[in-house]
Tab-separated table of C-alpha atoms in Angstrom:
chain	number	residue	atom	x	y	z
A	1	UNK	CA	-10.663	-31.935	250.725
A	2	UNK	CA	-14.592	-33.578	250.571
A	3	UNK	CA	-13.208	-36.496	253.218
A	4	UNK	CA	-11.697	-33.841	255.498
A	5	UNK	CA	-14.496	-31.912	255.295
A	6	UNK	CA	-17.483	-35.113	256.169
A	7	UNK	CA	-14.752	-35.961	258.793
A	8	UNK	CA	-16.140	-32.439	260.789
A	9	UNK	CA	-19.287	-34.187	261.549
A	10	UNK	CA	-23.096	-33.164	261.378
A	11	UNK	CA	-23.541	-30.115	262.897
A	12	UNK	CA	-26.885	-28.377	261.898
A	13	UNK	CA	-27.952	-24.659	262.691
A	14	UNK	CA	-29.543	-24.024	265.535
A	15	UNK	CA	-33.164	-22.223	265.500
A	16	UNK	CA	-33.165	-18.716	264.475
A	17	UNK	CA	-34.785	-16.848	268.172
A	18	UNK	CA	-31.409	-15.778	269.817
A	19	UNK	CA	-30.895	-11.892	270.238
A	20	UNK	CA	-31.202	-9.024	267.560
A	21	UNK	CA	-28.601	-6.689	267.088
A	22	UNK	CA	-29.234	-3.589	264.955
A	23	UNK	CA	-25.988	-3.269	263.002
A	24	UNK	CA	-25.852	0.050	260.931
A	25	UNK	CA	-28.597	-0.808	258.113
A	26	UNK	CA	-28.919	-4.410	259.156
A	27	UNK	CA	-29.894	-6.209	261.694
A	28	UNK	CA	-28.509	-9.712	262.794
A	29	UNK	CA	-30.955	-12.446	263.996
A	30	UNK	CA	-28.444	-14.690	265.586
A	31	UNK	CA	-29.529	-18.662	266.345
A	32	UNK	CA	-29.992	-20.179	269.275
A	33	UNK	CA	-26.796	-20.245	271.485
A	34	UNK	CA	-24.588	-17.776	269.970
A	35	UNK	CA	-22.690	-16.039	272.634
A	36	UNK	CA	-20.496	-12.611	272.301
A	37	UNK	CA	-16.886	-13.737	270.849
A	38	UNK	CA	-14.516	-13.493	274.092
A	39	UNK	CA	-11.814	-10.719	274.085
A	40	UNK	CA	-9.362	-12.936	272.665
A	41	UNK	CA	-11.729	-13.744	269.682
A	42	UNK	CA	-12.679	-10.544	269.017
A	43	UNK	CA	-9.033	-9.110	268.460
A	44	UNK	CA	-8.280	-11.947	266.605
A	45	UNK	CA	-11.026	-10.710	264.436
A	46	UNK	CA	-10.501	-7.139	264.695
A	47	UNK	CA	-6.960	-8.118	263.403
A	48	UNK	CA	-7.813	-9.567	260.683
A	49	UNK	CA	-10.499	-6.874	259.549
A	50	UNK	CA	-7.857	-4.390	260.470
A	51	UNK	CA	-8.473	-1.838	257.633
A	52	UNK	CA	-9.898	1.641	257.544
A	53	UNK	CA	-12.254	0.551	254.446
A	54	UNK	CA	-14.111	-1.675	256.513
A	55	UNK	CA	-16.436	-2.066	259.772
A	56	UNK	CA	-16.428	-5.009	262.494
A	57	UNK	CA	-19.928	-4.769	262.941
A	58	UNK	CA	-20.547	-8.153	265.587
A	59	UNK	CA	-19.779	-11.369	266.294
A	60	UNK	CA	-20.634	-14.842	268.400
A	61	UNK	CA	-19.887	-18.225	268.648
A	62	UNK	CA	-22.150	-21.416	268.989
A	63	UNK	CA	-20.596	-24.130	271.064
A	64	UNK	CA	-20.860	-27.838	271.691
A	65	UNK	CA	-21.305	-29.839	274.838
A	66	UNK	CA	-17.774	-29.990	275.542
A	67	UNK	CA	-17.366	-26.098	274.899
A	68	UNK	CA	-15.571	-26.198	271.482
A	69	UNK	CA	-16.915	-23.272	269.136
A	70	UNK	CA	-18.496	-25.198	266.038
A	71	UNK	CA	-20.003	-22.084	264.910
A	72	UNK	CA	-18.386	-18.707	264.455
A	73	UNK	CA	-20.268	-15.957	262.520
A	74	UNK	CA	-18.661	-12.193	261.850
A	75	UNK	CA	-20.837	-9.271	260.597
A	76	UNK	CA	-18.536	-6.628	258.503
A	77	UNK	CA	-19.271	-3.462	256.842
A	78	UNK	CA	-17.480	-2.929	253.910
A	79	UNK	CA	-17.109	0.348	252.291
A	80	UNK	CA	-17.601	-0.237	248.995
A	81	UNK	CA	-20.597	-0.449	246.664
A	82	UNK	CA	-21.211	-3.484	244.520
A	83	UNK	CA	-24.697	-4.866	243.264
A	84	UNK	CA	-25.286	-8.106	244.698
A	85	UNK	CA	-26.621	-10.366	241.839
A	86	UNK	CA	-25.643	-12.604	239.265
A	87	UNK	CA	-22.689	-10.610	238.165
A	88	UNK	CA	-21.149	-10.636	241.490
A	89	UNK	CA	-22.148	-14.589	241.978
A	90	UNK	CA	-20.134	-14.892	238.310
A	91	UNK	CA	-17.017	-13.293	240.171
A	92	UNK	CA	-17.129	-14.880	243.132
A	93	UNK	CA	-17.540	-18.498	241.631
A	94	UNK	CA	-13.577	-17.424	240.233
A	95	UNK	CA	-12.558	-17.177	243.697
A	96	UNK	CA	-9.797	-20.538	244.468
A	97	UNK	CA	-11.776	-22.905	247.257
A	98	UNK	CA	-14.905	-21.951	246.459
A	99	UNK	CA	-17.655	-24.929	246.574
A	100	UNK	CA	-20.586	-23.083	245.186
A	101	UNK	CA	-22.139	-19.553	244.512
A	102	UNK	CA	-25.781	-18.895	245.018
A	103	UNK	CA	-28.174	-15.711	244.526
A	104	UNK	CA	-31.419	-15.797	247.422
A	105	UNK	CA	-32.977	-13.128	249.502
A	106	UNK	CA	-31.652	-12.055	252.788
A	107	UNK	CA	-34.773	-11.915	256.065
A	108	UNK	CA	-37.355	-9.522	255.218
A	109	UNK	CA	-37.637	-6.352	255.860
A	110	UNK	CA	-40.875	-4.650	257.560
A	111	UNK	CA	-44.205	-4.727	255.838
A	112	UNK	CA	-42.293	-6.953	253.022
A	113	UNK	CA	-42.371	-10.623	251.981
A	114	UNK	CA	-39.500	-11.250	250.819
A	115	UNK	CA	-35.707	-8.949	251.618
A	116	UNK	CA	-33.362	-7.466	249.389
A	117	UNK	CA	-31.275	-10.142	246.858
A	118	UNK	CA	-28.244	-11.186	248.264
A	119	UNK	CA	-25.302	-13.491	247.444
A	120	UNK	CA	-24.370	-16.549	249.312
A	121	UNK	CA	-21.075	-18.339	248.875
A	122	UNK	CA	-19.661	-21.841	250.445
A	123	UNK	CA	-16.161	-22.336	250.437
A	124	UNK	CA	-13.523	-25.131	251.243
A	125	UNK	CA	-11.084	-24.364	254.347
A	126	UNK	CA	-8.109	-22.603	253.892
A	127	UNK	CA	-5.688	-24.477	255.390
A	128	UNK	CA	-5.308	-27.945	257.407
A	129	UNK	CA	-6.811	-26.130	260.978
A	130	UNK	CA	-9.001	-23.706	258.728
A	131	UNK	CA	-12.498	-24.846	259.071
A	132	UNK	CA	-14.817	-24.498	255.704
A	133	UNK	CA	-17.225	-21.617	255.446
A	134	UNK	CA	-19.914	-19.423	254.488
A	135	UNK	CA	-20.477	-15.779	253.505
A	136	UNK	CA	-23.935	-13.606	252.711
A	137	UNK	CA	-22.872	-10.549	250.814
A	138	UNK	CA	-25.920	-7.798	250.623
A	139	UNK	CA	-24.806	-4.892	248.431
A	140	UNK	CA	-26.355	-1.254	249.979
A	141	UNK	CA	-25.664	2.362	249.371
A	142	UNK	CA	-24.030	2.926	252.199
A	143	UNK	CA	-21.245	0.012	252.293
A	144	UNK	CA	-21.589	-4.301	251.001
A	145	UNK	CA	-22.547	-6.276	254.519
A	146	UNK	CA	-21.042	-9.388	254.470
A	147	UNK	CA	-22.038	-12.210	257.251
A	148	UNK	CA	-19.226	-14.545	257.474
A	149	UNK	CA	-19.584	-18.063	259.439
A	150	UNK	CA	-17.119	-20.743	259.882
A	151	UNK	CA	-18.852	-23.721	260.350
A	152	UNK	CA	-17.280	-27.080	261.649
A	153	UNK	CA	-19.446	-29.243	260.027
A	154	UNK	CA	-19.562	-31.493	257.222
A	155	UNK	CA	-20.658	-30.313	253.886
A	156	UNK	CA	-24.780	-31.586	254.768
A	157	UNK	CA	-24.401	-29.150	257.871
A	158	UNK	CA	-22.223	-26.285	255.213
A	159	UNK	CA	-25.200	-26.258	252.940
A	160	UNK	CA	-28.164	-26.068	255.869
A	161	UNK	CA	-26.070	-22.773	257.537
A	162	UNK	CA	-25.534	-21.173	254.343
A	163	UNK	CA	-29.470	-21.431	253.590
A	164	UNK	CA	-29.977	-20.807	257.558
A	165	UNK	CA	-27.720	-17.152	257.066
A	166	UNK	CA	-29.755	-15.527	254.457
A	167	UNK	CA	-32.389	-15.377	256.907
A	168	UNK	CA	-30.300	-14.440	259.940
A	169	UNK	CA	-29.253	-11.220	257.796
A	170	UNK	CA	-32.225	-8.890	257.641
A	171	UNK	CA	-31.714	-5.259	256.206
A	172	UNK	CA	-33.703	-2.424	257.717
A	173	UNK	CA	-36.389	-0.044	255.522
A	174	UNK	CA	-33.049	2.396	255.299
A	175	UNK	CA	-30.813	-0.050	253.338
A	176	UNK	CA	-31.141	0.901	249.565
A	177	UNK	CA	-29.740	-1.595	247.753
A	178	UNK	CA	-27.422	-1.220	245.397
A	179	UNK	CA	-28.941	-1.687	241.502
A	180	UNK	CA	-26.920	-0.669	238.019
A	181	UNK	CA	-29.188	1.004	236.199
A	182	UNK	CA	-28.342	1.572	232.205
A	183	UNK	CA	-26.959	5.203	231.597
A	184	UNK	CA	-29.874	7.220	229.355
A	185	UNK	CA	-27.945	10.682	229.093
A	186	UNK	CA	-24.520	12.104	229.933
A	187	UNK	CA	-24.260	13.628	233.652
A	188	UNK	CA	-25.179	17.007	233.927
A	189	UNK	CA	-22.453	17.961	236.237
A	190	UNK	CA	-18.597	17.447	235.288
A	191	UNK	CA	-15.681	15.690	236.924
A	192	UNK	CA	-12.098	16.929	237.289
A	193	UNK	CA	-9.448	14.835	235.934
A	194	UNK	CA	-6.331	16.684	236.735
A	195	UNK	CA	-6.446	20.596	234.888
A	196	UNK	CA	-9.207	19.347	232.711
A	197	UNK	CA	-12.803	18.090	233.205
A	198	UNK	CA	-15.501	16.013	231.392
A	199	UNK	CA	-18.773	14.886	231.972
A	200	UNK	CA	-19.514	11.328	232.227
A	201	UNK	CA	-22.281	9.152	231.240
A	202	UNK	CA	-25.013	9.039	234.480
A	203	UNK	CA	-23.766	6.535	236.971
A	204	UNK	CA	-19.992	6.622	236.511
A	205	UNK	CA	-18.855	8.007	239.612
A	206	UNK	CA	-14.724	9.096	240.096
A	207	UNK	CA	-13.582	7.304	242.908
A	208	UNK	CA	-10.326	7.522	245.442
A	209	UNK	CA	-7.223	5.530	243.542
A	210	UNK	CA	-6.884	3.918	246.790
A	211	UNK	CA	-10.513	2.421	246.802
A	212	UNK	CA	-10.674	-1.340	246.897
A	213	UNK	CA	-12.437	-4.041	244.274
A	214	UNK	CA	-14.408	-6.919	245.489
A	215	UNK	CA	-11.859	-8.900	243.465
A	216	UNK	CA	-9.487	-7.025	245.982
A	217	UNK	CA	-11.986	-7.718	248.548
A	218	UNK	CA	-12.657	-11.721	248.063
A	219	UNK	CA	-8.704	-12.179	246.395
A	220	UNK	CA	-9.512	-12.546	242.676
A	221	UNK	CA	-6.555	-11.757	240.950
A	222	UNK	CA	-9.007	-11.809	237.345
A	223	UNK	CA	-11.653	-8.950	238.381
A	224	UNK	CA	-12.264	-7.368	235.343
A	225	UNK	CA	-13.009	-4.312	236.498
A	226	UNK	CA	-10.207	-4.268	239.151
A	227	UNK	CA	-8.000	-1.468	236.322
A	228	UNK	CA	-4.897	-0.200	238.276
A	229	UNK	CA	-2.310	2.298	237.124
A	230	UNK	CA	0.396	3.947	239.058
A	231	UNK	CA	0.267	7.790	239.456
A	232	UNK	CA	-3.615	7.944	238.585
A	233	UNK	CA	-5.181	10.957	238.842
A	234	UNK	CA	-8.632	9.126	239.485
A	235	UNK	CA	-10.544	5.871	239.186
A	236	UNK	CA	-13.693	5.676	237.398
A	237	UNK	CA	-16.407	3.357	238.208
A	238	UNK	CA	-19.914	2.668	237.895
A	239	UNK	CA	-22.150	2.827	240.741
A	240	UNK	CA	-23.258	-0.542	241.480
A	241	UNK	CA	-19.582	-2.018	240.690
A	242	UNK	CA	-20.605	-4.334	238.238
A	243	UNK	CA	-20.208	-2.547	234.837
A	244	UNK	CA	-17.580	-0.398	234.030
A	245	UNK	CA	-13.778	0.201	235.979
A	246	UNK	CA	-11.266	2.565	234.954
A	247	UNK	CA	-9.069	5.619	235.627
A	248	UNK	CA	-7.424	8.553	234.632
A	249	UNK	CA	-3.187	8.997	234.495
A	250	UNK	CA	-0.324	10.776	232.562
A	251	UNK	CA	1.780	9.454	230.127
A	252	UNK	CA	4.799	10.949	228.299
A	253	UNK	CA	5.086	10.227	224.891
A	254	UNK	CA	7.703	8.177	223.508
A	255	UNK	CA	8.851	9.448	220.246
A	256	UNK	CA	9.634	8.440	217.322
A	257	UNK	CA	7.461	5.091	218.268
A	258	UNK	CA	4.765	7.038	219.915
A	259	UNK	CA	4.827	10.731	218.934
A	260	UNK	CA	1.373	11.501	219.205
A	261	UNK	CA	-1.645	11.303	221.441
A	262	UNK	CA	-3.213	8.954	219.085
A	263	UNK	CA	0.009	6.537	218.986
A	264	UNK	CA	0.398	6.253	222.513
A	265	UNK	CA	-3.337	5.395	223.143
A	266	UNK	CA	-2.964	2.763	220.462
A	267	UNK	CA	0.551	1.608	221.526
A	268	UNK	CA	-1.433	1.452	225.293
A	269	UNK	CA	-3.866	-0.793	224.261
A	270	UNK	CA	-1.500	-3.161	222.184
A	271	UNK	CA	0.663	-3.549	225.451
A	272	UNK	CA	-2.367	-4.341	227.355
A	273	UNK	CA	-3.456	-7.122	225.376
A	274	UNK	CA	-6.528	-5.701	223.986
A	275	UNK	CA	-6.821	-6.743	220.351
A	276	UNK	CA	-9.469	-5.809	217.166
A	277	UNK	CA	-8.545	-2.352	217.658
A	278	UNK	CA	-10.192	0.472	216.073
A	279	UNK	CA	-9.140	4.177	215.786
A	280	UNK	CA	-10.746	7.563	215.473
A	281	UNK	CA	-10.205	11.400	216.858
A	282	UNK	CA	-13.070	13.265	218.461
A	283	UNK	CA	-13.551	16.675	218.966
A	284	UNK	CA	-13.743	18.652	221.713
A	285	UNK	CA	-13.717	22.356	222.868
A	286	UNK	CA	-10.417	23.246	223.253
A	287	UNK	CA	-8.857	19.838	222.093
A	288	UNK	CA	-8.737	16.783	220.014
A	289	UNK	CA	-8.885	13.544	222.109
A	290	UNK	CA	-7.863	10.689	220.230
A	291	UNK	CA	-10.114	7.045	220.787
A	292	UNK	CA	-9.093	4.059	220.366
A	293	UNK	CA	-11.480	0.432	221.188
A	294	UNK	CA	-10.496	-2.653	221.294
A	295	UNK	CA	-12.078	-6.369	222.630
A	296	UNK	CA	-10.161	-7.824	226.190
A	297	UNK	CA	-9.788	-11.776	225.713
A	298	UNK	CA	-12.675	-12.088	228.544
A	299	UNK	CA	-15.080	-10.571	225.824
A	300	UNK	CA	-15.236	-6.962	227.695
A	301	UNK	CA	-14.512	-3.926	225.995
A	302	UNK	CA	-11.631	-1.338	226.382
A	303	UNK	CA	-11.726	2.648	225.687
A	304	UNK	CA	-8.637	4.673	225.256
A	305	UNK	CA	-9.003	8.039	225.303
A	306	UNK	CA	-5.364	10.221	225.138
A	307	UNK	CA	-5.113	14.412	224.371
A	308	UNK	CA	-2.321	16.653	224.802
A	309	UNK	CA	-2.170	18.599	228.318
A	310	UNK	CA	1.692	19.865	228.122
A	311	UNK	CA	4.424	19.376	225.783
A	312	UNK	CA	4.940	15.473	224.916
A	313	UNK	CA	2.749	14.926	227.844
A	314	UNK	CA	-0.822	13.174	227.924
A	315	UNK	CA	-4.008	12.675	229.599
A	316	UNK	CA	-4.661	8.808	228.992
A	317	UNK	CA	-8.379	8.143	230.167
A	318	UNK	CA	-8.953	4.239	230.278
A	319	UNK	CA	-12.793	2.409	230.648
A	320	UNK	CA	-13.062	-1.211	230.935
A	321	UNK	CA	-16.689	-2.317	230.360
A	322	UNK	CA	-18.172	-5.705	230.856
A	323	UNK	CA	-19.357	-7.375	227.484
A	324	UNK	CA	-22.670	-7.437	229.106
A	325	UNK	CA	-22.596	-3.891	229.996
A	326	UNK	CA	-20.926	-2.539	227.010
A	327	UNK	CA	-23.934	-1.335	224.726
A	328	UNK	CA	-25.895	0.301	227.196
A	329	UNK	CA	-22.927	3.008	227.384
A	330	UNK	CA	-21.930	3.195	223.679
A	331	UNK	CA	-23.809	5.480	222.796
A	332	UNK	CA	-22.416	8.186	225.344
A	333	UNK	CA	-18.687	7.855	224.851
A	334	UNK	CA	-18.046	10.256	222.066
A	335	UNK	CA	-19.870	12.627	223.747
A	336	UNK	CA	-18.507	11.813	226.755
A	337	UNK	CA	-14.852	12.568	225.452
A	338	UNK	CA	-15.873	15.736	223.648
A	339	UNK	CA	-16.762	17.049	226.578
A	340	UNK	CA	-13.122	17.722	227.706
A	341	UNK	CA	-12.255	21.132	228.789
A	342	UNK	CA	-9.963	23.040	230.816
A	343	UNK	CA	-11.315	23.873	234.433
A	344	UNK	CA	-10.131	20.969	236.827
A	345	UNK	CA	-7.869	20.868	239.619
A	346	UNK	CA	-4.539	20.123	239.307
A	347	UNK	CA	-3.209	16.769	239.352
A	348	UNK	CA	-2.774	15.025	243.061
């Protein structure tokens, strides 16, 4: 793959004093030379961002003497949240192809030295006419920009555009970036899982079942975090995307091997391959919801949480956390789960 790649040629980046283009909460400082993508290249683009989770923000081309694009660089809006720093570096150096995975800052922003922490990853081609490329992914409230450049170049030329991109991305004073914070109290407001509710710890947010992962995003089959179930009721995650995944589903019991709330939640965990597991019931208002913890072979830690909502029927509450991650929210799961109470919608 290296020889195919030096066989591209040098092909260095061209000086960053082309046009601006205000893009949402970013703005784009393309190089030298980089004209509109024709209509042709833009619905080739469009196609391939086709997906009502995500914004084609802009896009050009650099060309060569003889009028072949060497350069190609896409702007998209994701909408998604996901703290761009080492622990999204970690997942993205999982990705198949990748060359290497790099934390920098993207262009400043007004009045400030340096911008916002960003990621920047280099990857191989993905097929014999695939060229190899480069990605800037910049993590803000309001969606996860990623600049994406194919470069045909060899990997001298790969390494100065990725460097060249964090500056051509430059957020705007109104891009918050996204930052996990540790939880220091459970939320004051609740969140409806089906006909019951519970209040979460600060920062764990219930999210659309449909909503995608940035290992869905970049094609990591391993995210961590990435917890699907059919039939959920909702997903749980935290804010910044980095710490804790999960959702919320029914189960039926299966008698006599798993007759109670407590046996299916253990006999749930076994299945999953979570081992070390531990067991205990908590109370809450109206209920008793029955815990059980385990260890995932990544080192991350697994909740299961089951109680009784109709006969030999359960609510099965699952929370992956990152081993990193996992003491800061210890400390607010039991109360967490006694929280449960009648007083959500029902199930959808």
């Amino acid at each position: 793959m290296a020889t195919a790649i030096e066989a591209r040629g040098t092909f260095l980046p061209t000086p960053l004093d082309g046009a601006r283009l205000l893009a949402k909460n970013v703005e784009l400082q393309l190089p030298r030379g980089c004209v509109p993508l024709d209509i042709p290249g833009f619905v080739r683009v469009a196609q391939l961002i086709d997906d009502e989770e995500s914004d084609f923000l802009a896009g050009c081309n650099i060309v060569d003497a003889e009028g072949d694009a060497r350069v190609t660089l896409v702007l998209v809006r994701h909408r998604m949240t996901l703290e761009t720093g080492d622990d999204a570096a970690s997942e993205l150096r999982r990705v198949p192809g990748t060359i290497d995975v790099l934390t920098a800052t993207a262009g400043p922003t007004a009045g400030q030295a340096l911008g916002p922490e960003v990621v920047v990853s280099t990857n191989a081609p993905t097929g014999p006419k695939a060229r190899p490329s480069a990605s800037v992914y910049f993590g803000a409230h309001d969606g996860l920009y990623v600049l994406y450049a194919e470069i045909d170049g060899d990997l001298r030329s790969l390494s100065a555009w990725s460097e060249a991109l964090t500056s051509t991305l430059r957020p705007t004073p109104s891009a918050r970036p996204i930052r996990w914070r540790a939880p220091t109290r459970i939320a004051p407001s609740a969140t409806a899982i089906g006909k019951h509710k519970i209040r979460l710890p600060e920062g764990v947010d219930a999210v659309p079942s449909s909503r995608r992962t940035f290992g869905m995003l970049v094609g990591d089959a391993k995210d961590p975090l990435d917890v699907r179930e059919s039939g959920s009721i909702v997903r749980l995650r935290d804010e910044a995307g980095v710490a804790l995944g999960g959702n919320v589903y029914t189960a039926r019991l299966l008698p006599p091997i798993a007759a109670t709330p407590a046996a299916i939640a253990r006999l749930t965990a076994d299945v999953r391959g979570v081992h070390e597991l531990s067991s205990k019931s908590v109370a809450a208002k109206q209920l008793e919801v029955s815990r059980v913890d385990g260890t995932r072979a990544d080192g991350g830690h697994e909740v299961f949480a089951a109680f009784e909502t109709a006969p030999g029927e359960v609510t099965m509450l699952r929370m992956v956390f990152t081993k990193e991650k996992w003491a800061a929210y210890a400390p607010f799961i039991d109360e967490s789960l006694a929280s449960v109470e009648l007083g959500g919608d029902e199930p959808y």
